[in-house]
PDB file of C-alpha atoms in Angstrom:
ATOM      1  CA  UNK A   1       3.002 -13.943 -13.999  1.00 82.00           C
ATOM      2  CA  UNK A   2      -0.238 -13.262 -12.149  1.00 96.00           C
ATOM      3  CA  UNK A   3      -1.457  -9.676 -12.149  1.00 97.00           C
ATOM      4  CA  UNK A   4      -3.966  -7.590 -10.197  1.00 98.00           C
ATOM      5  CA  UNK A   5      -5.545  -4.154 -10.595  1.00 98.00           C
ATOM      6  CA  UNK A   6      -4.206  -1.480  -8.279  1.00 98.00           C
ATOM      7  CA  UNK A   7      -6.228   1.728  -8.261  1.00 98.00           C
ATOM      8  CA  UNK A   8      -4.848   4.985  -6.867  1.00 98.00           C
ATOM      9  CA  UNK A   9      -7.955   6.936  -5.927  1.00 98.00           C
ATOM     10  CA  UNK A  10      -6.111  10.247  -5.474  1.00 97.00           C
ATOM     11  CA  UNK A  11      -5.074  10.398  -9.130  1.00 98.00           C
ATOM     12  CA  UNK A  12      -7.942   8.283 -10.554  1.00 98.00           C
ATOM     13  CA  UNK A  13      -5.570   5.767 -12.140  1.00 98.00           C
ATOM     14  CA  UNK A  14      -5.691   1.970 -12.307  1.00 98.00           C
ATOM     15  CA  UNK A  15      -2.614  -0.058 -13.217  1.00 98.00           C
ATOM     16  CA  UNK A  16      -2.023  -3.772 -13.738  1.00 97.00           C
ATOM     17  CA  UNK A  17       0.405  -4.837 -11.038  1.00 96.00           C
ATOM     18  CA  UNK A  18       2.392  -8.049 -10.683  1.00 97.00           C
ATOM     19  CA  UNK A  19       1.071 -10.031  -7.727  1.00 98.00           C
ATOM     20  CA  UNK A  20       3.607  -9.777  -4.906  1.00 97.00           C
ATOM     21  CA  UNK A  21       4.748  -6.232  -5.684  1.00 96.00           C
ATOM     22  CA  UNK A  22       4.617  -3.634  -2.954  1.00 96.00           C
ATOM     23  CA  UNK A  23       2.196  -0.733  -3.306  1.00 97.00           C
ATOM     24  CA  UNK A  24       4.950   1.884  -2.883  1.00 95.00           C
ATOM     25  CA  UNK A  25       6.840   0.577  -5.944  1.00 94.00           C
ATOM     26  CA  UNK A  26       3.904   1.397  -8.204  1.00 95.00           C
ATOM     27  CA  UNK A  27       2.860   4.528  -6.361  1.00 95.00           C
ATOM     28  CA  UNK A  28       6.269   6.032  -6.997  1.00 89.00           C
ATOM     29  CA  UNK A  29       6.160   5.170 -10.711  1.00 93.00           C
ATOM     30  CA  UNK A  30       2.720   6.668 -11.385  1.00 96.00           C
ATOM     31  CA  UNK A  31       2.981   9.793  -9.229  1.00 93.00           C
ATOM     32  CA  UNK A  32       0.410   8.992  -6.573  1.00 96.00           C
ATOM     33  CA  UNK A  33       0.429  11.211  -3.489  1.00 94.00           C
ATOM     34  CA  UNK A  34       1.540   8.392  -1.183  1.00 95.00           C
ATOM     35  CA  UNK A  35       4.718   9.880   0.262  1.00 91.00           C
ATOM     36  CA  UNK A  36       7.646   7.785   1.429  1.00 87.00           C
ATOM     37  CA  UNK A  37      10.874   8.145   3.325  1.00 84.00           C
ATOM     38  CA  UNK A  38      12.879   5.035   4.026  1.00 81.00           C
ATOM     39  CA  UNK A  39      11.060   2.361   1.916  1.00 72.00           C
ATOM     40  CA  UNK A  40      11.994  -0.197   4.578  1.00 75.00           C
ATOM     41  CA  UNK A  41       9.208   0.045   7.133  1.00 77.00           C
ATOM     42  CA  UNK A  42      11.099   2.168   9.638  1.00 79.00           C
ATOM     43  CA  UNK A  43       9.524   5.602   9.296  1.00 85.00           C
ATOM     44  CA  UNK A  44       5.793   5.133   8.613  1.00 86.00           C
ATOM     45  CA  UNK A  45       5.746   8.002   6.121  1.00 91.00           C
ATOM     46  CA  UNK A  46       4.014   5.907   3.456  1.00 94.00           C
ATOM     47  CA  UNK A  47       0.839   5.370   5.440  1.00 94.00           C
ATOM     48  CA  UNK A  48      -2.078   4.788   3.063  1.00 97.00           C
ATOM     49  CA  UNK A  49      -5.782   4.092   3.390  1.00 98.00           C
ATOM     50  CA  UNK A  50      -7.211   1.016   1.699  1.00 98.00           C
ATOM     51  CA  UNK A  51     -10.516   2.061   0.145  1.00 98.00           C
ATOM     52  CA  UNK A  52     -11.391  -1.404  -1.223  1.00 98.00           C
ATOM     53  CA  UNK A  53      -9.721  -4.792  -1.263  1.00 98.00           C
ATOM     54  CA  UNK A  54      -7.998  -4.992   2.135  1.00 98.00           C
ATOM     55  CA  UNK A  55      -8.306  -8.785   1.841  1.00 98.00           C
ATOM     56  CA  UNK A  56      -6.202  -8.591  -1.332  1.00 98.00           C
ATOM     57  CA  UNK A  57      -3.102  -7.338   0.488  1.00 98.00           C
ATOM     58  CA  UNK A  58      -0.560  -9.420   2.380  1.00 98.00           C
ATOM     59  CA  UNK A  59      -1.027  -9.784   6.130  1.00 97.00           C
ATOM     60  CA  UNK A  60       0.790  -7.051   8.072  1.00 96.00           C
ATOM     61  CA  UNK A  61       4.208  -8.121   9.334  1.00 93.00           C
ATOM     62  CA  UNK A  62       5.256  -7.488  12.931  1.00 93.00           C
ATOM     63  CA  UNK A  63       7.234  -4.452  11.702  1.00 90.00           C
ATOM     64  CA  UNK A  64       4.163  -3.029   9.973  1.00 93.00           C
ATOM     65  CA  UNK A  65       1.893  -3.725  12.950  1.00 94.00           C
ATOM     66  CA  UNK A  66       4.311  -1.785  15.161  1.00 92.00           C
ATOM     67  CA  UNK A  67       4.361   1.171  12.730  1.00 90.00           C
ATOM     68  CA  UNK A  68       0.582   1.209  12.456  1.00 93.00           C
ATOM     69  CA  UNK A  69       0.258   1.268  16.228  1.00 92.00           C
ATOM     70  CA  UNK A  70       2.905   4.002  16.619  1.00 91.00           C
ATOM     71  CA  UNK A  71       1.156   6.151  14.011  1.00 86.00           C
ATOM     72  CA  UNK A  72      -2.287   5.591  15.563  1.00 89.00           C
ATOM     73  CA  UNK A  73      -3.445   4.308  12.189  1.00 91.00           C
ATOM     74  CA  UNK A  74      -7.074   3.567  11.438  1.00 94.00           C
ATOM     75  CA  UNK A  75      -8.419   0.082  10.740  1.00 95.00           C
ATOM     76  CA  UNK A  76      -8.209   0.664   6.971  1.00 98.00           C
ATOM     77  CA  UNK A  77      -4.650   2.007   6.999  1.00 97.00           C
ATOM     78  CA  UNK A  78      -1.567   0.128   5.865  1.00 97.00           C
ATOM     79  CA  UNK A  79       2.074   0.947   5.227  1.00 95.00           C
ATOM     80  CA  UNK A  80       2.637   1.073   1.439  1.00 96.00           C
ATOM     81  CA  UNK A  81       6.248  -0.111   1.554  1.00 94.00           C
ATOM     82  CA  UNK A  82       5.192  -3.253   3.426  1.00 94.00           C
ATOM     83  CA  UNK A  83       1.836  -4.162   1.836  1.00 96.00           C
ATOM     84  CA  UNK A  84       2.144  -6.648  -1.016  1.00 97.00           C
ATOM     85  CA  UNK A  85      -0.547  -6.821  -3.691  1.00 98.00           C
ATOM     86  CA  UNK A  86      -2.329 -10.184  -3.897  1.00 98.00           C
ATOM     87  CA  UNK A  87      -5.454  -9.092  -5.804  1.00 98.00           C
ATOM     88  CA  UNK A  88      -7.444  -6.027  -6.870  1.00 98.00           C
ATOM     89  CA  UNK A  89      -7.164  -3.133  -4.432  1.00 98.00           C
ATOM     90  CA  UNK A  90      -7.915   0.603  -4.281  1.00 98.00           C
ATOM     91  CA  UNK A  91      -5.778   2.897  -2.127  1.00 98.00           C
ATOM     92  CA  UNK A  92      -5.256   6.582  -1.367  1.00 98.00           C
ATOM     93  CA  UNK A  93      -2.825   8.582   0.794  1.00 97.00           C
ATOM     94  CA  UNK A  94      -3.783   8.522   4.484  1.00 93.00           C
TER      95      UNK A  94
END
């Protein structure tokens, strides 16, 4: 199984993540400050900022694009329950 490095800047921790996993799955396990509510892309609570490696996340779905717009998210923000890891990336809570 392919793996990538996911770094949580807020807790200064890097983990090896299976490619295809969602950021929120790992955030929850390691205690990062990325909060979450529904885990299904309905609430937008898990908004995160991508510090490095935006190109190494899946393209935003229509659901995620809607949430980002509703939350007036910045260009480096993504929704952690929707973003799948494709390569090395560094994130922090928005």
